[in-house]
Coordinates of C-alpha atoms (C1' of nucleotides) in Angstrom, one line a residue:
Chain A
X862 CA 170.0 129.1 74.4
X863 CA 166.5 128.2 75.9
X864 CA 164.1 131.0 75.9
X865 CA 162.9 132.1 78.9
X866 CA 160.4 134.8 80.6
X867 CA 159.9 135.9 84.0
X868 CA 156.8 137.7 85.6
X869 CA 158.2 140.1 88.2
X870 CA 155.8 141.6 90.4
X871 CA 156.2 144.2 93.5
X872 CA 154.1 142.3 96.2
X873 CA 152.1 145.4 97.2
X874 CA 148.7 144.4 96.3
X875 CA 147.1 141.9 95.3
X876 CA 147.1 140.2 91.6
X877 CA 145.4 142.6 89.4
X878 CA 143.9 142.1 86.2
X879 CA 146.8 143.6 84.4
X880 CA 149.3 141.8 85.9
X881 CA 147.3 138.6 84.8
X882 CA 147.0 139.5 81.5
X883 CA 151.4 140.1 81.5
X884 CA 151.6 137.1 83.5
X885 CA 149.8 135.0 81.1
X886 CA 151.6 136.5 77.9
X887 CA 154.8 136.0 79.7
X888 CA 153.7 132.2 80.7
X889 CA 152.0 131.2 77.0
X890 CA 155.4 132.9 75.1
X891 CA 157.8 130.5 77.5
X892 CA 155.1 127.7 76.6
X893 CA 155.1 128.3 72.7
X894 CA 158.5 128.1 72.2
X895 CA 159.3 125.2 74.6
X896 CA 161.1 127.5 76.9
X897 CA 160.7 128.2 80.9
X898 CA 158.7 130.5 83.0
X899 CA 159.9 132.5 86.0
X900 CA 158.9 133.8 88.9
X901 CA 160.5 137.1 91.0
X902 CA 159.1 139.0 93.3
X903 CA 160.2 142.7 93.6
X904 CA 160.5 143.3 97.2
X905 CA 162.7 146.2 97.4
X906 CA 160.8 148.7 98.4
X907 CA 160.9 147.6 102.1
X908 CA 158.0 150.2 102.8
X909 CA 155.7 148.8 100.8
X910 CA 156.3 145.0 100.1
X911 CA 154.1 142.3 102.6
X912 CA 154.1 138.9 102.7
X913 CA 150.5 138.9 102.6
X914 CA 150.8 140.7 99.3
X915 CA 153.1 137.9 98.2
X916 CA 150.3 135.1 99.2
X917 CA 147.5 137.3 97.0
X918 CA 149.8 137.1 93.9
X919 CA 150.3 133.5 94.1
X920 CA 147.1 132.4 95.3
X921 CA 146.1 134.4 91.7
X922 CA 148.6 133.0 89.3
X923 CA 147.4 129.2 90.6
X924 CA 144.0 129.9 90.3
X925 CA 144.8 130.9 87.0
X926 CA 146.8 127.9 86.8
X927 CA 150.0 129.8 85.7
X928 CA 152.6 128.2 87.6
X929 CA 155.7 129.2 87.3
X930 CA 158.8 126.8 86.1
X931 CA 161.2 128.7 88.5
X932 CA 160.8 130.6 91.6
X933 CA 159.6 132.2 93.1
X934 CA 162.6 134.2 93.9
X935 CA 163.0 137.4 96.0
X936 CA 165.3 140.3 95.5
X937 CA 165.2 141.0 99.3
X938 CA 167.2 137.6 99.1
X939 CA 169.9 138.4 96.5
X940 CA 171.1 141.8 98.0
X941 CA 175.0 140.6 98.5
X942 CA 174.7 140.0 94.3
X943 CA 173.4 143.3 93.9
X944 CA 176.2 145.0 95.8
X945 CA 178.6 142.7 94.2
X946 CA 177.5 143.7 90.7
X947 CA 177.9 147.6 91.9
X948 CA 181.1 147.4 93.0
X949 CA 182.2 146.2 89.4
X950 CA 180.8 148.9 87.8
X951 CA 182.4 151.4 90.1
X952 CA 185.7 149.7 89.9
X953 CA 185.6 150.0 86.0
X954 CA 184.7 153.9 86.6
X955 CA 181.0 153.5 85.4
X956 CA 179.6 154.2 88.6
X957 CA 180.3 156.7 91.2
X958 CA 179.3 158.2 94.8
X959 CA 176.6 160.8 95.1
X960 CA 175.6 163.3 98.2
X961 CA 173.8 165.7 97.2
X962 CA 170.4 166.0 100.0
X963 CA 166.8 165.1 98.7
X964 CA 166.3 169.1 99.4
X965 CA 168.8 169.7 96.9
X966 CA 168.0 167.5 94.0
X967 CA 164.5 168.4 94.9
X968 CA 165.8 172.3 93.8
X969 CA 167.2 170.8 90.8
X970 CA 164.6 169.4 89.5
X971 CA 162.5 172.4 90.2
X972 CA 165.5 174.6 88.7
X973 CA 165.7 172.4 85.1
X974 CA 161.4 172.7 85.2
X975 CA 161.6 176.1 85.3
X976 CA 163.9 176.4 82.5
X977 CA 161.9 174.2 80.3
X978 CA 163.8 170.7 80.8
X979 CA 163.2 167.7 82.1
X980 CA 163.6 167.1 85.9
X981 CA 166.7 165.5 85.5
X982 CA 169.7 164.7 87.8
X983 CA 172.7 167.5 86.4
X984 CA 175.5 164.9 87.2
X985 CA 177.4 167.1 89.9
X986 CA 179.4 164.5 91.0
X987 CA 179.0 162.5 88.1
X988 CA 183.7 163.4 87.5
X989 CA 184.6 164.5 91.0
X990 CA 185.5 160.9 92.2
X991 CA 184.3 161.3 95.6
X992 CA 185.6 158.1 97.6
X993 CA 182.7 156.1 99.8
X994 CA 181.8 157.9 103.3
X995 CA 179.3 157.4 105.7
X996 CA 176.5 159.6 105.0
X997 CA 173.1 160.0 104.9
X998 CA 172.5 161.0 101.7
X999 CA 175.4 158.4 99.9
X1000 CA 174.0 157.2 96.8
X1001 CA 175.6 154.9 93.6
X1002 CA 174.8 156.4 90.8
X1003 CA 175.2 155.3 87.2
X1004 CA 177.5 157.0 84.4
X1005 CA 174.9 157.0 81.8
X1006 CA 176.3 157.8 78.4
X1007 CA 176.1 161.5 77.1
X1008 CA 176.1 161.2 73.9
X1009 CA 174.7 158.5 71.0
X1010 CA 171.3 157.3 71.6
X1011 CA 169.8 154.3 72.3
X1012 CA 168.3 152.1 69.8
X1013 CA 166.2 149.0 70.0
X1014 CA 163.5 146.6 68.7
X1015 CA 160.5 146.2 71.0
X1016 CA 158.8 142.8 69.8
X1017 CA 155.4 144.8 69.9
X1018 CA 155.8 148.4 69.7
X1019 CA 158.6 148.4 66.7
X1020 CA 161.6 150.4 66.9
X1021 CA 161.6 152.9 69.8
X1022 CA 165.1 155.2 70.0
X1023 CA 166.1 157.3 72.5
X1024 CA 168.8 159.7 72.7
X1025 CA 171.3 159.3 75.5
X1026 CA 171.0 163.1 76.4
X1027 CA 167.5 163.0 77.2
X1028 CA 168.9 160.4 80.2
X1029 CA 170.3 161.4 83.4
X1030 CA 172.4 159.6 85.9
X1031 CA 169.9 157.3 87.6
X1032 CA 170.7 155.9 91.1
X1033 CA 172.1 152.6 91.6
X1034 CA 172.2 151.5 95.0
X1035 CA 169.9 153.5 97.8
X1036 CA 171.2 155.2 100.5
X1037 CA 170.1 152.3 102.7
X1038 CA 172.1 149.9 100.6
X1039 CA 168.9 148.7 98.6
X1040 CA 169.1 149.0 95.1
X1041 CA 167.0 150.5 92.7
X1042 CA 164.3 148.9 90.8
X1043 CA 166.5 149.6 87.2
X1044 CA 169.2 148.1 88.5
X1045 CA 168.0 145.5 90.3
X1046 CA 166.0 144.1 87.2
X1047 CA 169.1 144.1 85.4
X1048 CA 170.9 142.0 87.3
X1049 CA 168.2 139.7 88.1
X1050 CA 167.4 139.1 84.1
X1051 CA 170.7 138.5 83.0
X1052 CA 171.8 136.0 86.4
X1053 CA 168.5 134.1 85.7
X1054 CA 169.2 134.2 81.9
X1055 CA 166.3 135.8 80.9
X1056 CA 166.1 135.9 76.9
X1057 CA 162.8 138.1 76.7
X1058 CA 161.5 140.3 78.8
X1059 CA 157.6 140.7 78.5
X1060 CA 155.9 143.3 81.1
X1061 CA 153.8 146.4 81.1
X1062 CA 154.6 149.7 78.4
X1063 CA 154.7 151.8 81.5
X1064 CA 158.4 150.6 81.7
X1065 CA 159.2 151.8 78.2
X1066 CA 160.3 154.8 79.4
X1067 CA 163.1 153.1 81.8
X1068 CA 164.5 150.3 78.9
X1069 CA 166.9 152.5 77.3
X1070 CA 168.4 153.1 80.8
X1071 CA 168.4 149.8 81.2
X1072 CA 169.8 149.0 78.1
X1073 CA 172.8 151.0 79.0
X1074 CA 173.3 149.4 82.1
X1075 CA 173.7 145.8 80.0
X1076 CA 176.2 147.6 77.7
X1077 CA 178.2 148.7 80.7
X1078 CA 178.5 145.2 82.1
X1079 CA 179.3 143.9 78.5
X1080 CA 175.8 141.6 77.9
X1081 CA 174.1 141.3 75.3
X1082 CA 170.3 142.9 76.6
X1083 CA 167.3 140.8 76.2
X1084 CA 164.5 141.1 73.8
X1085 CA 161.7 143.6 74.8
X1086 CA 158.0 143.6 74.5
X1087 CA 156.1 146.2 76.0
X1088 CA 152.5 145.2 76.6
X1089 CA 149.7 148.5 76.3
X1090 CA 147.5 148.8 79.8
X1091 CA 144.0 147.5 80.1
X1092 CA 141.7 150.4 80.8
X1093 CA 138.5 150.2 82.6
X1094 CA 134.9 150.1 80.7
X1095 CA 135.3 154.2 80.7
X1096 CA 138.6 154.4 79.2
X1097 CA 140.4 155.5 82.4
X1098 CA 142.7 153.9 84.1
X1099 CA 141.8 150.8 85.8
X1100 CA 141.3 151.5 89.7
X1101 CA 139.0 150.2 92.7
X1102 CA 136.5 152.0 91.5
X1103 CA 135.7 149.8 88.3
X1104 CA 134.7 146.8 91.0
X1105 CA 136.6 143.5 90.1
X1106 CA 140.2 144.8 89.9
X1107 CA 141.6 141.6 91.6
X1108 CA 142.0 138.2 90.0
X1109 CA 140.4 136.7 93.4
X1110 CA 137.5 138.7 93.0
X1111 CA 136.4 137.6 89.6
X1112 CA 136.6 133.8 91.4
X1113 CA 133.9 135.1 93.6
X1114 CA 131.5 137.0 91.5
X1115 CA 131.5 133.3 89.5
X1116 CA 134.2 133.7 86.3
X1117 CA 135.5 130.4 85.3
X1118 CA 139.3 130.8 85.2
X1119 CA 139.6 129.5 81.4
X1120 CA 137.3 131.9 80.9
X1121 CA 139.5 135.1 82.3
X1122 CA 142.2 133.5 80.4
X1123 CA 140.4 133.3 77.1
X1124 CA 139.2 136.9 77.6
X1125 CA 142.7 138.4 79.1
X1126 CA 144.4 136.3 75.7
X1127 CA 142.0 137.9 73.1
X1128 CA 142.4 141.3 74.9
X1129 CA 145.4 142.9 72.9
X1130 CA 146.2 139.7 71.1
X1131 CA 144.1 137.9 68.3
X1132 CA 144.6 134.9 66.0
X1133 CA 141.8 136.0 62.9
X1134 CA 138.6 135.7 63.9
X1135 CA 139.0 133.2 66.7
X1136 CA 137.1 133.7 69.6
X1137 CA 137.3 130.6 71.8
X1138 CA 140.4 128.7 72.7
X1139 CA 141.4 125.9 74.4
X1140 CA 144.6 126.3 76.8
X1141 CA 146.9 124.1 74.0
X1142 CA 145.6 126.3 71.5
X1143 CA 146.2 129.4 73.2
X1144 CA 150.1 127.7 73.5
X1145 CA 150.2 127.0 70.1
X1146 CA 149.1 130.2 68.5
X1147 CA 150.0 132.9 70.7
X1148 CA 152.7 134.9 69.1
X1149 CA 153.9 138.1 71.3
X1150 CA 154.4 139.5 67.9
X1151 CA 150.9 139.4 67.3
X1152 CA 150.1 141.7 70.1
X1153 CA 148.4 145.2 69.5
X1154 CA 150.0 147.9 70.2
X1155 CA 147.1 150.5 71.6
X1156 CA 145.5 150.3 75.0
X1157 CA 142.3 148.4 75.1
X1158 CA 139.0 148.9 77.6
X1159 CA 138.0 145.9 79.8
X1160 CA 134.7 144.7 78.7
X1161 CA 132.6 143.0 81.5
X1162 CA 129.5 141.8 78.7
X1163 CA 132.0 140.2 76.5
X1164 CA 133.7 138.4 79.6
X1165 CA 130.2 137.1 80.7
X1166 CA 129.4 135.8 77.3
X1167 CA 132.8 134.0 77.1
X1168 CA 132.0 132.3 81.0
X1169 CA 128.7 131.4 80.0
X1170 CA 130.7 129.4 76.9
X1171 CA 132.7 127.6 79.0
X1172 CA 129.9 127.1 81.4
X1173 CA 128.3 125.5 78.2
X1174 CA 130.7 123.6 76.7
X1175 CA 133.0 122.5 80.0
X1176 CA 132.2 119.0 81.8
X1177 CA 129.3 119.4 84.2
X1178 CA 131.3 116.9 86.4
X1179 CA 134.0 120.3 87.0
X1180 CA 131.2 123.1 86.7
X1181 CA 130.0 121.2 89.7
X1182 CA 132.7 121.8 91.3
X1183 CA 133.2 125.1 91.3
X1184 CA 129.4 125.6 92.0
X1185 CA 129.6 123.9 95.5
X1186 CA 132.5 126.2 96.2
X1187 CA 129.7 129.1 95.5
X1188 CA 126.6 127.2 97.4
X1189 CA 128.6 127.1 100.0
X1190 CA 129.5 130.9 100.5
X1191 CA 125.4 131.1 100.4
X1192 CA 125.4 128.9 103.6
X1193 CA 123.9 126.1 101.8
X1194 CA 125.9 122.6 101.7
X1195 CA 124.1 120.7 98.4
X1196 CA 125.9 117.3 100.1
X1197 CA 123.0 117.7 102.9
X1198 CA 120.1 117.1 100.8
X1199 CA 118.6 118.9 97.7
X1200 CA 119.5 118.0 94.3
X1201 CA 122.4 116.3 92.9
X1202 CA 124.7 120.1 91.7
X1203 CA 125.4 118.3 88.3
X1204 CA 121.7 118.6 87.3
X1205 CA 121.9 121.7 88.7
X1206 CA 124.3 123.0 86.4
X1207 CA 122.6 121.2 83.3
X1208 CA 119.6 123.0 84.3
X1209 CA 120.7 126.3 84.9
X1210 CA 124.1 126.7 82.6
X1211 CA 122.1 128.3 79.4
X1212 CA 120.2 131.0 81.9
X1213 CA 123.5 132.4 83.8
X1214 CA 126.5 133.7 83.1
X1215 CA 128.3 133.2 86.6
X1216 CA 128.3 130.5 88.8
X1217 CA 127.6 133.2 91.2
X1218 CA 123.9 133.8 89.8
X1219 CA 124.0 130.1 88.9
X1220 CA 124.3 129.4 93.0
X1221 CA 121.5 132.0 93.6
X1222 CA 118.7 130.6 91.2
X1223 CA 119.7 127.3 92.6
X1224 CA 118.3 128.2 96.4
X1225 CA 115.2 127.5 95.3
X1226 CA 116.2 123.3 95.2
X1227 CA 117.5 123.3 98.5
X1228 CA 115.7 125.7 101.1
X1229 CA 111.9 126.4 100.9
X1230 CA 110.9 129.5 98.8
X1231 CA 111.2 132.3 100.9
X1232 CA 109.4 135.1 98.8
X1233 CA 106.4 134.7 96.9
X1234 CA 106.2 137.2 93.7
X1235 CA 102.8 138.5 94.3
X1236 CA 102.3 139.5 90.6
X1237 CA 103.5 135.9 89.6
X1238 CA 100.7 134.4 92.4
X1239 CA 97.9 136.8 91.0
X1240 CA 98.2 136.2 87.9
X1241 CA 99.2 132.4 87.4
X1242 CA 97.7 130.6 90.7
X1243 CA 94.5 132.7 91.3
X1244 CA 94.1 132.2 87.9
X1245 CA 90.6 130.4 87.0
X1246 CA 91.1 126.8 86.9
X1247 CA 94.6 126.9 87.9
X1248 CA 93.9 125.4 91.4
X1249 CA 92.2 122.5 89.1
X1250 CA 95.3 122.3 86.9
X1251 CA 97.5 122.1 90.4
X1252 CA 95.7 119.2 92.1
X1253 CA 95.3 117.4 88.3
X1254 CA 99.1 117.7 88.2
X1255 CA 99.7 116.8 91.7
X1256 CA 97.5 113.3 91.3
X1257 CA 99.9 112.7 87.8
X1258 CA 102.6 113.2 89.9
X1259 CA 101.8 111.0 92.7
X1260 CA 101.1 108.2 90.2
X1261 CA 104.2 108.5 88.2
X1262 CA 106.4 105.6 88.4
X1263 CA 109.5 107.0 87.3
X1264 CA 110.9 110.8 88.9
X1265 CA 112.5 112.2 85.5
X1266 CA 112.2 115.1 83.6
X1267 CA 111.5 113.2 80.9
X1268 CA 108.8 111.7 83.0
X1269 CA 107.7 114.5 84.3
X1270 CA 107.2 116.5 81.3
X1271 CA 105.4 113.3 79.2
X1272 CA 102.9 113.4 82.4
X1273 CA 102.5 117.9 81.9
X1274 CA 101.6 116.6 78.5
X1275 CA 99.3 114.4 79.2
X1276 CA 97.6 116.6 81.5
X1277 CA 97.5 119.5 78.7
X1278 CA 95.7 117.0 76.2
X1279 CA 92.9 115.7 78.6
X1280 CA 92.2 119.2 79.2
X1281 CA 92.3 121.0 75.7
X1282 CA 94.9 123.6 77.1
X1283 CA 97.9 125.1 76.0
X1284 CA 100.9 124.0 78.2
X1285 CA 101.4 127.5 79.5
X1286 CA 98.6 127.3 81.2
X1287 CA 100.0 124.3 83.1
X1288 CA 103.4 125.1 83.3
X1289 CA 103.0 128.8 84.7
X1290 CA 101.1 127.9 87.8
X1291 CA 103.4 125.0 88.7
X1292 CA 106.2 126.9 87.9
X1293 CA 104.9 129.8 90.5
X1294 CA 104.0 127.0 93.1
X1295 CA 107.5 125.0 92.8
X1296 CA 109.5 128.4 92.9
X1297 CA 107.5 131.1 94.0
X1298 CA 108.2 133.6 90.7
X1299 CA 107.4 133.3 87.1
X1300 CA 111.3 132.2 86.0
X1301 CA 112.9 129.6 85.7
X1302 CA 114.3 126.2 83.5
X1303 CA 112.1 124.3 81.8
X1304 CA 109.1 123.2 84.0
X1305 CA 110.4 119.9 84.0
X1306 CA 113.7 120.4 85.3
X1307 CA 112.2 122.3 87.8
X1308 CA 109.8 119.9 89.4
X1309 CA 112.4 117.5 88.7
X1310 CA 115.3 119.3 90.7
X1311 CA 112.7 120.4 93.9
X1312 CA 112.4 116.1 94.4
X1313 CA 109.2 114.4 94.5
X1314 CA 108.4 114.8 98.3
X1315 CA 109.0 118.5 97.5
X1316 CA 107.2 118.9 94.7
X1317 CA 103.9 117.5 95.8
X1318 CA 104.3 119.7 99.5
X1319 CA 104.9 122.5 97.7
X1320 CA 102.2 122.3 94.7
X1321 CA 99.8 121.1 97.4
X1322 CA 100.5 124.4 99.6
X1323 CA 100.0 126.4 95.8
X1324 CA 96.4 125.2 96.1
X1325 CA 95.9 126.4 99.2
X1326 CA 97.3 129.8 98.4
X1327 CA 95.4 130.2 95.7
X1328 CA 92.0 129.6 97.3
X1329 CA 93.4 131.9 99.9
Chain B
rG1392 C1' 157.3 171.8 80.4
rC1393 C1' 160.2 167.8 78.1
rU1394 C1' 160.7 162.7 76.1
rC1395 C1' 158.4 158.3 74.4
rC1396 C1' 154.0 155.6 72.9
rC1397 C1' 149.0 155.1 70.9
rU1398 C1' 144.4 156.2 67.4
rU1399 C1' 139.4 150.8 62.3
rC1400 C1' 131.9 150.0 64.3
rG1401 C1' 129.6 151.7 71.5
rU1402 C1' 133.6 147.6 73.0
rC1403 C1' 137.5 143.7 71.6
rU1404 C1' 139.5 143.1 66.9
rA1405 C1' 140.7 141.3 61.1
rG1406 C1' 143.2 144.1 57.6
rC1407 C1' 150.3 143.7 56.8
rG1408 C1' 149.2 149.3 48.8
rG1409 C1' 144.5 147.3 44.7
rU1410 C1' 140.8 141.3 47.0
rC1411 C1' 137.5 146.9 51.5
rC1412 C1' 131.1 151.2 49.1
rA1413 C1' 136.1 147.5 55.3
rG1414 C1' 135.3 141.1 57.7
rG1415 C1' 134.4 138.6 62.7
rA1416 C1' 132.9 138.7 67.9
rC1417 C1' 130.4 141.1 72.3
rG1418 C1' 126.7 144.5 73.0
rU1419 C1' 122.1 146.9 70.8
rC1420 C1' 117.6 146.4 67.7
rG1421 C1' 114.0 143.3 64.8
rC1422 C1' 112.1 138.5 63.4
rC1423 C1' 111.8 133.1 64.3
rC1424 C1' 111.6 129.2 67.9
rU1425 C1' 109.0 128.7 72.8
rC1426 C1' 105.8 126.6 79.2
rU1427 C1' 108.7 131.5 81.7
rC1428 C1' 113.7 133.0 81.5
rA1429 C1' 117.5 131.8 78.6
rA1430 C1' 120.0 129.3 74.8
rG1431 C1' 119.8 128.8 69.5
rG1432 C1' 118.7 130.4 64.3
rC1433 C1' 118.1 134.5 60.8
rG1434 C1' 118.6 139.6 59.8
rA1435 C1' 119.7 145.0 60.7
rA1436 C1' 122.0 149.5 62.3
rA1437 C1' 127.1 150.6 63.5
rA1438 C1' 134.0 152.3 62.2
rC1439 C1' 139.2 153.4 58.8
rA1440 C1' 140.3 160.9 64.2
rC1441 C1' 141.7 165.1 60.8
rG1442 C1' 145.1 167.4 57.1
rA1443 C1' 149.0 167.1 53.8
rG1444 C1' 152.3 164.2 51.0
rU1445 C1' 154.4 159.3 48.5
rU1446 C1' 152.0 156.4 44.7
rC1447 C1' 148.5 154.8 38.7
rG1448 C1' 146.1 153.5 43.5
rA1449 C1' 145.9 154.5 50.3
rU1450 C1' 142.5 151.7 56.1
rU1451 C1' 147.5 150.0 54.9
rC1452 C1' 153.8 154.0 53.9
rU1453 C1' 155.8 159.3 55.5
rC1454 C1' 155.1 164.0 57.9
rG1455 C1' 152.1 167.3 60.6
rU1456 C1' 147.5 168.5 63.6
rA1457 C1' 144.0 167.0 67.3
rG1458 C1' 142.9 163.6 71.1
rG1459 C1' 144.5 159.9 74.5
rG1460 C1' 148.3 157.4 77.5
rA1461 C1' 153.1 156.7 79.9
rG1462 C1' 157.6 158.4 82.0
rC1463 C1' 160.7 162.3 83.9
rG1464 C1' 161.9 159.3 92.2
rC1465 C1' 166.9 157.0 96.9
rC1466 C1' 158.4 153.4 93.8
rA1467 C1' 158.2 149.3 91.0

RNA sequence: GCUCCCUUCGUCUAGCGGUCCAGGACGUCGCCCUCUCAAGGCGAAAACACGAGUUCGAUUCUCGUAGGGAGCGCCA
């Protein structure tokens, strides 16, 4: 039997970081053990569900690049399976009619919380055999065993039991005729032959239900492996509040997706003291077995450190890419003029650690500087002698041959020998006058990236400003 | 309230009874390098929640306690 995981989220939101992380556990487990990937949405709750919702998710999983080998399938489309599969397990006497109102269970529950239970259904018409009628309040609800328990080997949390007693009679199919989510899973895993199912430990609490529902139609249930929740950077539960909560978000504040992947895979999962892996790599270690079992805080440094590695290490050629994506969102188009974006990310990839900072320091190549740092101009252009050092530079530059940093910085040199001065107090003031502040890459790169046209106009106006 | 799950440096983690006065990484701090900012190199501070057992020996096994989390829906 091939192995094979699904990802099966409710399309009510976009793709969140945690569902990410559980798609990309569920997508490099299929992938380890040569086995297929799935896809299912879970539309059922009509009131919630949008098709817009359904876009976000799978715009997410293909920035990601986790693309699934099957589906994506809906439930919303499978709803004469789910009835079919009800019917059986009436017809074997393992499922039977309900009417009590939502008023009433609503007592019950009260009733059992008062008396120090659980809010649990009491099974009124769990014997009475109540044929199917028309009525508002008609539910299917499952015979769950009352006795036994429930036993079974969750791949990361060990061996979880349950006992049957502490279960109630869950409902089946809705009074609209939708099913539930616990049944509907069920019959969706075992039709698309799912051998392991890999989602969030919030659903620990329904797999013994679930369990019994496989019993009852005679399968064999799936593996389990309940992944622990990603909190935010205060320990608390993950919401809107911690900023990037959406996968789409981190493509805008600049994250490289390899590098959410890398970060997501080591979060809850490690292979020794590995830090950095490759996509194949990833595939070839991960192990869901190797997963921890405790909660674990998202960590925005850490994340930056690991884009900033890939921003490193990755081909320009790509990083380019993606940066002309960002330039653009600043209004500025680098095909238009300016430098070439490759040199921009040589230059600027050991100073950022976001193509979204790396697009902002890289204004000052393609529009004029539009702030002067007043500290930066008093102390580094009104400087004595820096006007000199400006107009020395500015004649080098006119006479060099060949526009290259290497150029470029040989001709600095030069200037910083004939004078008897440290290069600081060259590369400061032409640092100010190329980019108005005191930061930035190496002076060369700098002049370099502004273009030789550029360069001169601007280091020409620096004189002026400093006489000013 | 009940049931289930979790607990190693600030954070992510290694550790699967002795190799641990606990290793790595991010972050922090210091030094070096240096045209700024970075990057890089070197170094430092920093943890086994607590209490009982089991054992010759517990970070590692068992049970409690405390703390945290999840679930108890005609939501998924």
């Amino acid at each position: 039997m091939t192995f094979r995981t699904r990802f099966a989220p409710s399309p009510t939101g976009y793709l969140h970081i945690g569902g990410a992380r559980t798609a990309l556990y569920c997508w490099l487990e299929a992938r380890h053990r040569g086995g297929r990937f799935i896809l299912r949405v879970e539309d059922t709750d009509r009131e919630r569900s949008t098709a817009p919702a359904v876009q976000a998710i799978l715009d997410g999983m293909s920035w990601l690049g986790l693309d699934p080998d099957e589906g994506p399938f809906f439930q919303t489309q499978r709803m004469d399976r789910y009835r079919e599969v009800s019917r059986e397990l009436l017809a074997a006497g393992k499922a039977y009619w309900a009417y009590e109102s939502k008023e009433e269970l609503e007592a019950m529950r009260a009733a059992a919380l008062t008396r120090g239970e659980k809010p649990r259904y009491s099974g009124a018409y769990r014997d009475r055999n109540e044929p199917y009628r028309e009525d508002p309040n008609r539910v299917l609800r499952f015979k769950n065993p009352r006795e036994g328990k429930v036993v079974f080997d969750d791949k990361v949390k060990g061996r979880i039991e349950w006992d049957n007693a502490e279960l109630d009679d869950l409902v089946l199919i809705r009074s609209d005729g939708f099913p539930t989510y616990n049944f509907a899973v069920v019959v969706d895993d075992i039709d698309m032959a799912i051998t392991e199912v890999i989602r969030g430990d919030d659903h620990v609490n329904n797999t013994p239900r679930q369990i019994n529902i496989y019993r009852a139609l005679n399968v064999e249930p799936p593996g389990f492996a309940h992944l622990p929740m990603i909190l935010g950077p205060d320990g608390q539960k993950l919401s809107k509040r911690h900023g990037a909560v959406s996968v789409m978000q981190y493509r805008e504040d600049g994250y490289l997706p390899h590098a959410l992947l890398n970060y997501l895979a080591r979060l809850g999962w490690s292979h020794g003291d590995q830090e950095i892996f490759s996509i194949p790599e990833m595939i070839e270690l991960f192990d869901i077995a190797d997963v921890n079992q405790s909660a674990a805080r998202f960590d925005m440094a850490k994340l930056g450190w690991l884009n900033q590695q890939y921003l490193k290490n990755d081909n320009p050629l790509e990083i380019a890419r993606e940066l002309a994506w960002h330039l653009h969102r600043l209004g500025i188009d680098p095909s238009a003029g300016g430098p070439c974006p490759v040199d921009v990310v040589i230059a600027l990839r050991e100073r950022v650690q976001t193509l979204k900072e790396m697009a902002q320091r890289a204004r000052i190549w393609y529009a004029p500087i539009s702030e002067w740092d007043e500290k930066a101009v008093a102390k580094h252009l009104r400087a004595d002698g820096a006007a000199d050092v400006l107009s020395a530079a500015h004649e080098k530059f006119v006479a060099l041959k060949d526009w290259s940093p290497h150029a470029i910085h040989a001709a600095i040199e030069h200037l910083a020998n004939e004078q008897g001065i440290g290069m600081g107090k060259i590369a400061q003031p032409l640092r100010v006058a190329i980019t108005g502040t005191q930061v930035s890459p190496s002076i060369e790169q700098t002049i370099y990236l502004a273009g030789r046209d550029e360069a001169l106009r601007r280091i020409d106006a620096a004189v002026k400003k400093a006489a000013m």
